[in-house]
Coordinates of C-alpha atoms in Angstrom, one line a residue:
Chain A
X1 CA -9.4 46.2 16.2
X2 CA -12.0 45.0 15.5
X3 CA -12.1 44.6 11.7
X4 CA -15.5 44.0 10.0
X5 CA -16.1 42.8 6.4
X6 CA -19.6 43.0 5.1
X7 CA -20.4 41.4 1.7
X8 CA -23.7 42.5 0.2
X9 CA -25.3 40.9 -2.9
X10 CA -26.0 44.0 -5.1
X11 CA -25.5 47.6 -4.2
X12 CA -26.4 50.0 -1.4
X13 CA -26.7 53.8 -1.4
X14 CA -24.1 55.9 0.4
X15 CA -26.6 56.8 3.1
X16 CA -27.4 53.1 3.7
X17 CA -23.7 52.3 3.9
X18 CA -23.1 55.2 6.3
X19 CA -25.9 54.1 8.5
X20 CA -24.7 50.5 8.6
X21 CA -21.2 51.6 9.6
X22 CA -22.6 53.7 12.4
X23 CA -24.9 50.9 13.6
X24 CA -22.1 48.2 13.6
X25 CA -19.6 50.5 15.2
X26 CA -22.1 51.4 17.9
X27 CA -22.8 47.7 18.6
X28 CA -19.1 46.9 19.1
X29 CA -18.7 50.0 21.3
X30 CA -21.7 49.2 23.4
X31 CA -21.2 45.4 23.7
X32 CA -17.5 45.2 24.0
X33 CA -16.4 48.7 25.0
X34 CA -14.2 49.1 21.9
X35 CA -12.7 52.4 20.9
X36 CA -14.8 53.5 17.9
X37 CA -11.6 54.9 16.2
X38 CA -10.1 51.4 16.1
X39 CA -13.2 49.8 14.5
X40 CA -12.6 49.4 10.7
X41 CA -15.5 48.3 8.4
X42 CA -15.3 47.3 4.7
X43 CA -18.5 46.9 2.7
X44 CA -18.1 44.9 -0.5
X45 CA -21.0 45.2 -3.0
X46 CA -21.0 41.9 -5.0
X47 CA -22.6 41.6 -8.4
X48 CA -25.4 39.0 -8.6
X49 CA -23.3 37.4 -11.3
X50 CA -20.6 36.8 -8.6
X51 CA -22.9 35.7 -5.7
X52 CA -24.2 32.2 -5.5
X53 CA -26.8 30.7 -3.2
X54 CA -28.7 27.4 -3.3
X55 CA -26.3 26.2 -6.1
X56 CA -27.2 29.1 -8.5
X57 CA -25.8 32.5 -9.3
X58 CA -28.3 35.1 -7.9
X59 CA -28.3 36.6 -11.5
X60 CA -29.8 33.3 -12.7
X61 CA -32.1 32.7 -9.8
X62 CA -33.6 36.2 -10.0
X63 CA -33.6 36.5 -13.8
X64 CA -37.1 37.4 -15.1
X65 CA -38.9 34.4 -16.7
X66 CA -38.7 34.4 -20.6
X67 CA -42.1 35.7 -22.0
X68 CA -42.9 32.4 -23.8
X69 CA -42.9 30.3 -20.6
X70 CA -44.9 33.0 -18.8
X71 CA -47.5 33.0 -21.6
X72 CA -47.7 29.2 -21.8
X73 CA -48.2 28.9 -18.1
X74 CA -50.9 31.6 -17.9
X75 CA -53.0 29.9 -20.7
X76 CA -53.0 26.5 -19.0
Chain B
X1 CA -23.6 28.2 6.4
X2 CA -21.2 27.4 4.8
X3 CA -19.8 30.5 3.3
X4 CA -17.3 30.2 0.4
X5 CA -15.1 32.9 -1.0
X6 CA -13.2 32.2 -4.3
X7 CA -10.6 34.7 -5.5
X8 CA -9.7 34.3 -9.1
X9 CA -6.8 36.0 -10.9
X10 CA -8.5 37.6 -13.9
X11 CA -12.0 37.1 -15.0
X12 CA -14.4 34.2 -15.7
X13 CA -17.6 34.0 -17.9
X14 CA -21.0 33.9 -16.3
X15 CA -21.4 30.3 -17.4
X16 CA -18.1 29.4 -15.8
X17 CA -19.0 31.1 -12.6
X18 CA -22.4 29.4 -12.6
X19 CA -20.8 26.0 -13.1
X20 CA -18.3 26.6 -10.3
X21 CA -21.2 27.6 -7.9
X22 CA -23.1 24.4 -8.8
X23 CA -20.0 22.2 -8.4
X24 CA -18.9 23.7 -5.0
X25 CA -22.5 23.6 -3.6
X26 CA -22.8 20.0 -4.7
X27 CA -19.6 19.1 -3.0
X28 CA -20.7 20.6 0.3
X29 CA -24.1 18.9 0.0
X30 CA -22.6 15.5 -0.9
X31 CA -19.7 15.5 1.6
X32 CA -21.3 17.3 4.6
X33 CA -25.0 16.9 4.0
X34 CA -25.4 20.7 4.0
X35 CA -28.7 22.3 2.9
X36 CA -27.9 23.9 -0.5
X37 CA -30.0 26.9 0.2
X38 CA -27.7 27.8 3.1
X39 CA -24.5 27.6 1.0
X40 CA -23.4 31.1 0.0
X41 CA -20.5 31.5 -2.5
X42 CA -18.8 34.8 -3.5
X43 CA -16.5 34.9 -6.6
X44 CA -14.0 37.8 -6.6
X45 CA -12.3 38.4 -10.0
X46 CA -9.0 40.1 -9.2
X47 CA -7.1 42.1 -11.7
X48 CA -3.5 40.8 -12.5
X49 CA -2.4 44.3 -11.3
X50 CA -3.8 43.4 -7.8
X51 CA -2.7 39.7 -7.6
X52 CA 0.9 38.8 -6.6
X53 CA 2.7 35.5 -6.7
X54 CA 6.4 34.7 -6.4
X55 CA 7.1 38.3 -5.3
X56 CA 5.7 39.8 -8.5
X57 CA 2.4 41.2 -9.7
X58 CA 0.9 38.8 -12.2
X59 CA 0.6 41.8 -14.6
X60 CA 4.4 42.1 -14.5
X61 CA 5.1 38.4 -14.6
X62 CA 2.9 37.7 -17.6
X63 CA 3.7 41.0 -19.4
X64 CA 4.9 40.3 -23.0
X65 CA 8.7 40.7 -23.4
X66 CA 9.7 44.1 -25.0
X67 CA 10.5 43.6 -28.8
X68 CA 14.2 44.5 -28.5
X69 CA 15.1 41.8 -25.9
X70 CA 13.1 39.3 -28.0
X71 CA 15.1 40.3 -31.2
X72 CA 18.5 40.3 -29.4
X73 CA 17.8 36.8 -28.0
X74 CA 16.6 35.3 -31.3
X75 CA 19.7 36.5 -33.2
X76 CA 22.2 34.9 -30.7
Chain C
X1 CA -4.3 31.5 -7.9
X2 CA -7.2 30.9 -7.2
X3 CA -7.5 31.1 -3.5
X4 CA -10.6 29.6 -1.8
X5 CA -11.8 30.1 1.8
X6 CA -14.5 27.8 3.1
X7 CA -16.1 28.7 6.4
X8 CA -18.1 25.8 8.0
X9 CA -20.4 26.0 11.0
X10 CA -19.1 23.2 13.2
X11 CA -16.5 20.6 12.3
X12 CA -15.7 18.1 9.5
X13 CA -13.6 15.0 9.5
X14 CA -10.3 14.9 7.8
X15 CA -11.7 12.6 5.0
X16 CA -14.6 15.1 4.4
X17 CA -12.1 18.0 4.2
X18 CA -9.9 16.0 1.9
X19 CA -12.8 15.2 -0.4
X20 CA -14.0 18.8 -0.5
X21 CA -10.5 20.0 -1.4
X22 CA -10.3 17.5 -4.2
X23 CA -13.8 18.4 -5.5
X24 CA -13.3 22.2 -5.4
X25 CA -9.8 21.9 -7.0
X26 CA -11.3 19.7 -9.8
X27 CA -14.0 22.2 -10.5
X28 CA -11.5 25.1 -10.9
X29 CA -9.3 22.9 -13.1
X30 CA -12.2 21.7 -15.3
X31 CA -14.1 25.0 -15.5
X32 CA -11.2 27.4 -15.8
X33 CA -8.3 25.3 -16.8
X34 CA -6.4 26.3 -13.7
X35 CA -3.2 24.6 -12.7
X36 CA -4.1 22.4 -9.6
X37 CA -0.8 23.2 -7.9
X38 CA -1.7 26.9 -7.8
X39 CA -5.1 26.3 -6.2
X40 CA -5.0 27.0 -2.5
X41 CA -8.0 26.2 -0.2
X42 CA -8.4 27.0 3.5
X43 CA -11.2 25.4 5.5
X44 CA -12.2 27.2 8.7
X45 CA -14.3 25.2 11.1
X46 CA -16.3 27.8 13.1
X47 CA -17.8 27.0 16.5
X48 CA -21.7 27.4 16.7
X49 CA -20.9 30.0 19.4
X50 CA -19.2 32.1 16.7
X51 CA -21.6 31.6 13.8
X52 CA -24.8 33.6 13.6
X53 CA -27.8 33.3 11.2
X54 CA -31.3 34.7 11.4
X55 CA -30.1 37.1 14.1
X56 CA -29.1 34.3 16.5
X57 CA -25.9 32.4 17.3
X58 CA -26.3 28.8 16.0
X59 CA -25.4 27.6 19.5
X60 CA -28.6 29.3 20.8
X61 CA -30.8 28.4 17.8
X62 CA -29.9 24.7 18.0
X63 CA -29.7 24.4 21.8
X64 CA -31.9 21.6 23.1
X65 CA -35.1 22.9 24.8
X66 CA -34.9 23.0 28.6
X67 CA -36.7 19.9 30.1
X68 CA -39.4 21.9 31.9
X69 CA -40.7 23.7 28.8
X70 CA -40.6 20.3 27.0
X71 CA -42.7 18.6 29.9
X72 CA -45.1 21.6 30.1
X73 CA -45.7 21.4 26.4
X74 CA -46.2 17.7 26.2
X75 CA -48.8 17.7 29.1
X76 CA -51.0 20.4 27.4
Chain D
X1 CA -27.2 37.1 1.6
X2 CA -25.2 39.4 3.4
X3 CA -22.2 37.7 4.9
X4 CA -20.4 39.5 7.7
X5 CA -17.0 38.6 9.2
X6 CA -16.0 40.2 12.5
X7 CA -12.4 39.9 13.7
X8 CA -11.9 40.7 17.4
X9 CA -8.6 41.1 19.1
X10 CA -9.1 38.8 22.2
X11 CA -12.2 37.0 23.3
X12 CA -15.9 37.9 23.9
X13 CA -18.5 36.1 26.0
X14 CA -21.3 34.1 24.4
X15 CA -23.8 36.8 25.5
X16 CA -21.7 39.5 23.9
X17 CA -21.4 37.6 20.7
X18 CA -25.1 36.9 20.7
X19 CA -25.9 40.6 21.2
X20 CA -23.6 41.6 18.4
X21 CA -25.2 39.1 16.0
X22 CA -28.6 40.5 16.9
X23 CA -27.5 44.1 16.5
X24 CA -25.7 43.6 13.1
X25 CA -28.6 41.5 11.7
X26 CA -31.1 44.2 12.8
X27 CA -29.0 46.9 11.1
X28 CA -29.0 45.0 7.7
X29 CA -32.7 44.3 8.0
X30 CA -33.6 47.9 8.9
X31 CA -31.2 49.6 6.5
X32 CA -31.4 47.3 3.5
X33 CA -34.6 45.3 4.0
X34 CA -32.6 42.1 4.0
X35 CA -34.2 38.8 5.1
X36 CA -32.7 38.0 8.6
X37 CA -32.6 34.3 7.8
X38 CA -30.2 35.1 4.9
X39 CA -27.8 37.1 7.1
X40 CA -24.7 35.0 8.0
X41 CA -22.2 36.4 10.6
X42 CA -18.9 34.8 11.7
X43 CA -17.0 36.2 14.7
X44 CA -13.3 35.3 14.8
X45 CA -11.6 35.9 18.2
X46 CA -7.9 36.5 17.4
X47 CA -5.2 36.0 20.0
X48 CA -3.2 39.2 20.8
X49 CA -0.2 37.2 19.6
X50 CA -1.8 37.1 16.2
X51 CA -3.1 40.6 15.9
X52 CA -0.8 43.5 15.0
X53 CA -1.4 47.3 15.1
X54 CA 1.1 50.2 14.8
X55 CA 3.8 47.7 13.8
X56 CA 3.6 45.6 16.9
X57 CA 1.8 42.5 18.1
X58 CA -0.9 43.6 20.6
X59 CA 0.7 40.9 22.9
X60 CA 3.9 43.0 22.9
X61 CA 2.2 46.4 23.0
X62 CA 0.0 45.6 26.0
X63 CA 2.6 43.5 27.9
X64 CA 3.0 44.7 31.5
X65 CA 6.3 46.6 32.0
X66 CA 9.1 44.5 33.5
X67 CA 9.4 45.3 37.3
X68 CA 12.9 46.8 37.1
X69 CA 12.0 49.5 34.6
X70 CA 8.9 50.3 36.6
X71 CA 11.0 50.6 39.8
X72 CA 13.7 52.7 38.1
X73 CA 11.1 55.1 36.7
X74 CA 9.2 55.5 40.0
X75 CA 12.4 56.3 41.9
X76 CA 13.4 59.1 39.5
Chain E
X1 CA -6.7 51.3 7.1
X2 CA -5.1 49.2 5.6
X3 CA -6.2 45.8 7.0
X4 CA -3.9 42.8 6.2
X5 CA -4.9 39.2 6.7
X6 CA -2.1 36.6 6.5
X7 CA -3.0 32.9 6.4
X8 CA -0.1 30.6 7.1
X9 CA -0.1 26.8 6.7
X10 CA 1.2 25.6 10.1
X11 CA 2.4 27.7 13.0
X12 CA 5.0 30.5 13.6
X13 CA 6.7 31.6 16.7
X14 CA 5.8 34.8 18.5
X15 CA 9.1 36.4 17.4
X16 CA 8.5 35.4 13.7
X17 CA 4.9 36.9 13.9
X18 CA 6.2 40.0 15.5
X19 CA 8.9 40.5 12.8
X20 CA 6.4 39.9 10.0
X21 CA 4.0 42.5 11.5
X22 CA 6.9 45.0 11.7
X23 CA 8.0 44.3 8.1
X24 CA 4.5 44.5 6.6
X25 CA 3.6 47.7 8.5
X26 CA 6.9 49.3 7.4
X27 CA 6.2 48.4 3.8
X28 CA 2.8 50.1 3.9
X29 CA 4.3 53.1 5.6
X30 CA 7.2 53.4 3.2
X31 CA 5.3 52.7 0.0
X32 CA 2.0 54.4 0.7
X33 CA 2.8 56.8 3.5
X34 CA 0.2 55.1 5.7
X35 CA 0.0 56.0 9.4
X36 CA 1.4 52.9 11.2
X37 CA -1.2 53.2 14.0
X38 CA -4.0 52.6 11.4
X39 CA -2.4 49.4 10.0
X40 CA -4.1 46.3 11.3
X41 CA -2.7 42.9 10.6
X42 CA -4.2 39.5 11.5
X43 CA -2.1 36.3 11.2
X44 CA -4.1 33.0 11.0
X45 CA -2.2 29.8 11.6
X46 CA -4.0 27.1 9.6
X47 CA -3.6 23.4 10.5
X48 CA -2.2 21.3 7.6
X49 CA -5.5 19.3 7.9
X50 CA -7.4 22.5 6.9
X51 CA -5.1 23.8 4.2
X52 CA -5.3 22.3 0.7
X53 CA -3.0 22.8 -2.4
X54 CA -2.7 20.8 -5.6
X55 CA -6.0 19.0 -4.8
X56 CA -4.8 17.5 -1.5
X57 CA -4.7 18.5 2.2
X58 CA -1.2 19.5 3.1
X59 CA -1.5 16.9 6.0
X60 CA -1.9 14.2 3.3
X61 CA 0.7 15.6 0.9
X62 CA 3.4 15.9 3.6
X63 CA 2.5 12.7 5.5
X64 CA 5.5 10.4 6.0
X65 CA 5.5 7.3 3.7
X66 CA 4.2 4.1 5.5
X67 CA 7.2 1.9 6.5
X68 CA 6.3 -1.0 4.2
X69 CA 6.4 0.9 1.0
X70 CA 9.6 2.5 2.2
X71 CA 11.2 -0.9 2.9
X72 CA 9.9 -2.4 -0.4
X73 CA 11.4 0.4 -2.4
X74 CA 14.7 0.4 -0.6
X75 CA 15.2 -3.4 -1.2
X76 CA 14.5 -3.1 -5.0
Chain F
X1 CA 0.8 29.0 1.2
X2 CA 0.8 31.6 2.7
X3 CA -2.1 33.7 1.4
X4 CA -2.1 37.4 2.1
X5 CA -5.1 39.8 1.6
X6 CA -4.4 43.5 1.8
X7 CA -7.3 45.9 1.9
X8 CA -6.4 49.6 1.2
X9 CA -8.7 52.6 1.6
X10 CA -8.4 54.3 -1.8
X11 CA -6.1 53.3 -4.7
X12 CA -2.4 52.7 -5.2
X13 CA -0.3 52.9 -8.3
X14 CA 1.0 49.8 -10.0
X15 CA 4.5 50.5 -8.9
X16 CA 3.4 50.9 -5.3
X17 CA 1.5 47.6 -5.5
X18 CA 4.4 45.9 -7.1
X19 CA 6.8 47.1 -4.3
X20 CA 4.4 46.0 -1.6
X21 CA 4.1 42.5 -3.1
X22 CA 7.9 42.3 -3.2
X23 CA 8.3 43.5 0.4
X24 CA 5.6 41.2 1.9
X25 CA 6.9 38.2 -0.1
X26 CA 10.5 38.9 1.1
X27 CA 9.3 39.1 4.7
X28 CA 7.6 35.7 4.6
X29 CA 10.7 34.2 2.8
X30 CA 13.1 35.7 5.3
X31 CA 11.1 35.2 8.5
X32 CA 9.5 31.8 7.8
X33 CA 11.7 30.3 5.0
X34 CA 8.6 30.1 2.7
X35 CA 9.0 29.3 -1.0
X36 CA 8.3 32.7 -2.8
X37 CA 6.4 30.9 -5.6
X38 CA 3.8 29.7 -3.0
X39 CA 3.2 33.1 -1.6
X40 CA -0.1 34.6 -3.0
X41 CA -1.0 38.2 -2.3
X42 CA -4.3 40.0 -3.2
X43 CA -4.6 43.8 -2.9
X44 CA -8.1 45.2 -2.7
X45 CA -8.5 48.9 -3.3
X46 CA -11.6 49.9 -1.4
X47 CA -13.5 53.1 -2.2
X48 CA -13.8 55.6 0.7
X49 CA -17.6 55.2 0.3
X50 CA -17.1 51.6 1.3
X51 CA -14.6 51.9 4.1
X52 CA -15.7 53.0 7.6
X53 CA -13.6 54.0 10.6
X54 CA -14.6 55.7 13.8
X55 CA -18.3 55.1 13.0
X56 CA -18.1 57.1 9.7
X57 CA -17.5 56.3 6.0
X58 CA -14.1 57.7 5.1
X59 CA -15.9 59.6 2.3
X60 CA -17.8 61.5 4.9
X61 CA -15.0 61.9 7.4
X62 CA -12.6 63.3 4.7
X63 CA -15.2 65.3 2.8
X64 CA -14.2 69.0 2.3
X65 CA -16.1 71.3 4.6
X66 CA -19.1 73.1 2.8
X67 CA -18.0 76.7 1.9
X68 CA -20.6 78.4 4.1
X69 CA -19.3 76.8 7.3
X70 CA -15.8 77.6 6.3
X71 CA -16.7 81.3 5.6
X72 CA -18.7 81.6 8.9
X73 CA -15.8 80.2 10.9
X74 CA -13.2 82.4 9.3
X75 CA -15.2 85.6 9.9
X76 CA -15.6 84.9 13.7

């Protein structure tokens, strides 16, 4: 206790995940006086094909524009 | 806000996931007047070896019957 | 299967929750051919004091401005 | 988009929750370069009657000892 | 580690929750050799107005039939 | 109803997962009289690089000591 679940869109490096675990644990120790050994944290790296925002999958929202559209726009 | 987590037994295609994200976002916009940009949706595709129902793993429940049993039954 | 968890900032009426459950179930039936009886949906209504976005609790972000500041600003 | 769920055994004050939201958001901004506006955090305060550890409910584990036992022990 | 979340439709008594925590912890100790002290379990009691199945809120599905319909049926 | 999510640090064999699903379902049937068919259980096997406890990733906490340190210590 406490248990923290962090869902990220995309991936993070091991060092980034390690730093986040240290930061979040420190916050719960400092703010609530929790025993760090009791703080459990799970980081879930979610593929952009499985994460939606604004009604779209991030994979679609962030997909590079097809060349044709890009060319048509730039020559207008 | 809101945050939606959808756990599926098995997999779904990108188009299916895209359609579900659009449907669920639309429902929260229509029913609650939420801002679509604030609606986050995560779809977790869970292997049948990790999903249980009725006291069994789906992988066991849905496993094809061993040939022998099938033959014995059909010749009764 | 599937299991859906929906976390809302604030509350919703029973009718709104009923409509959302119907919409989301319909989407999973239509898009994935799921059996509606197997679709479980939990709606969690989270107090603005327990929901954070942009580094703030929603309760703070949406708190009405103290009168004094409001008066000072309007007389500038 | 990250979404963070924090389950606490017992309650926290509004100021404590506000500080935790700020800390955790800052960590995700600093470590992953996330946009703070996209970081959603839900804090669930779980009653000790609903949180188990070591095979016991925290409500049982942390319950004050009945007087009799306490007296018997102290007079040994 | 592990962390278990159990969502129940409706409520359970303290004794029932205590027994479930003991059972589930024992299973993870017996099957996986986990250290019971590291097993965290959260039980969430969800109101029937917030739990949907088969496209309906349980509160609607399980609502007693209105008297009139009941009378009309019984006199056919 | 109910829905159970079990997060494990590391992996489990299919037989172990199958036994856990049977145990947990049995507990909810015995203690709460639930219909086993309605009990859904998801087991998430989390990599030690994604599971933190005591402020560290389990991958770091459980990493074998570098040879050098081990040698220096043993020759003291």
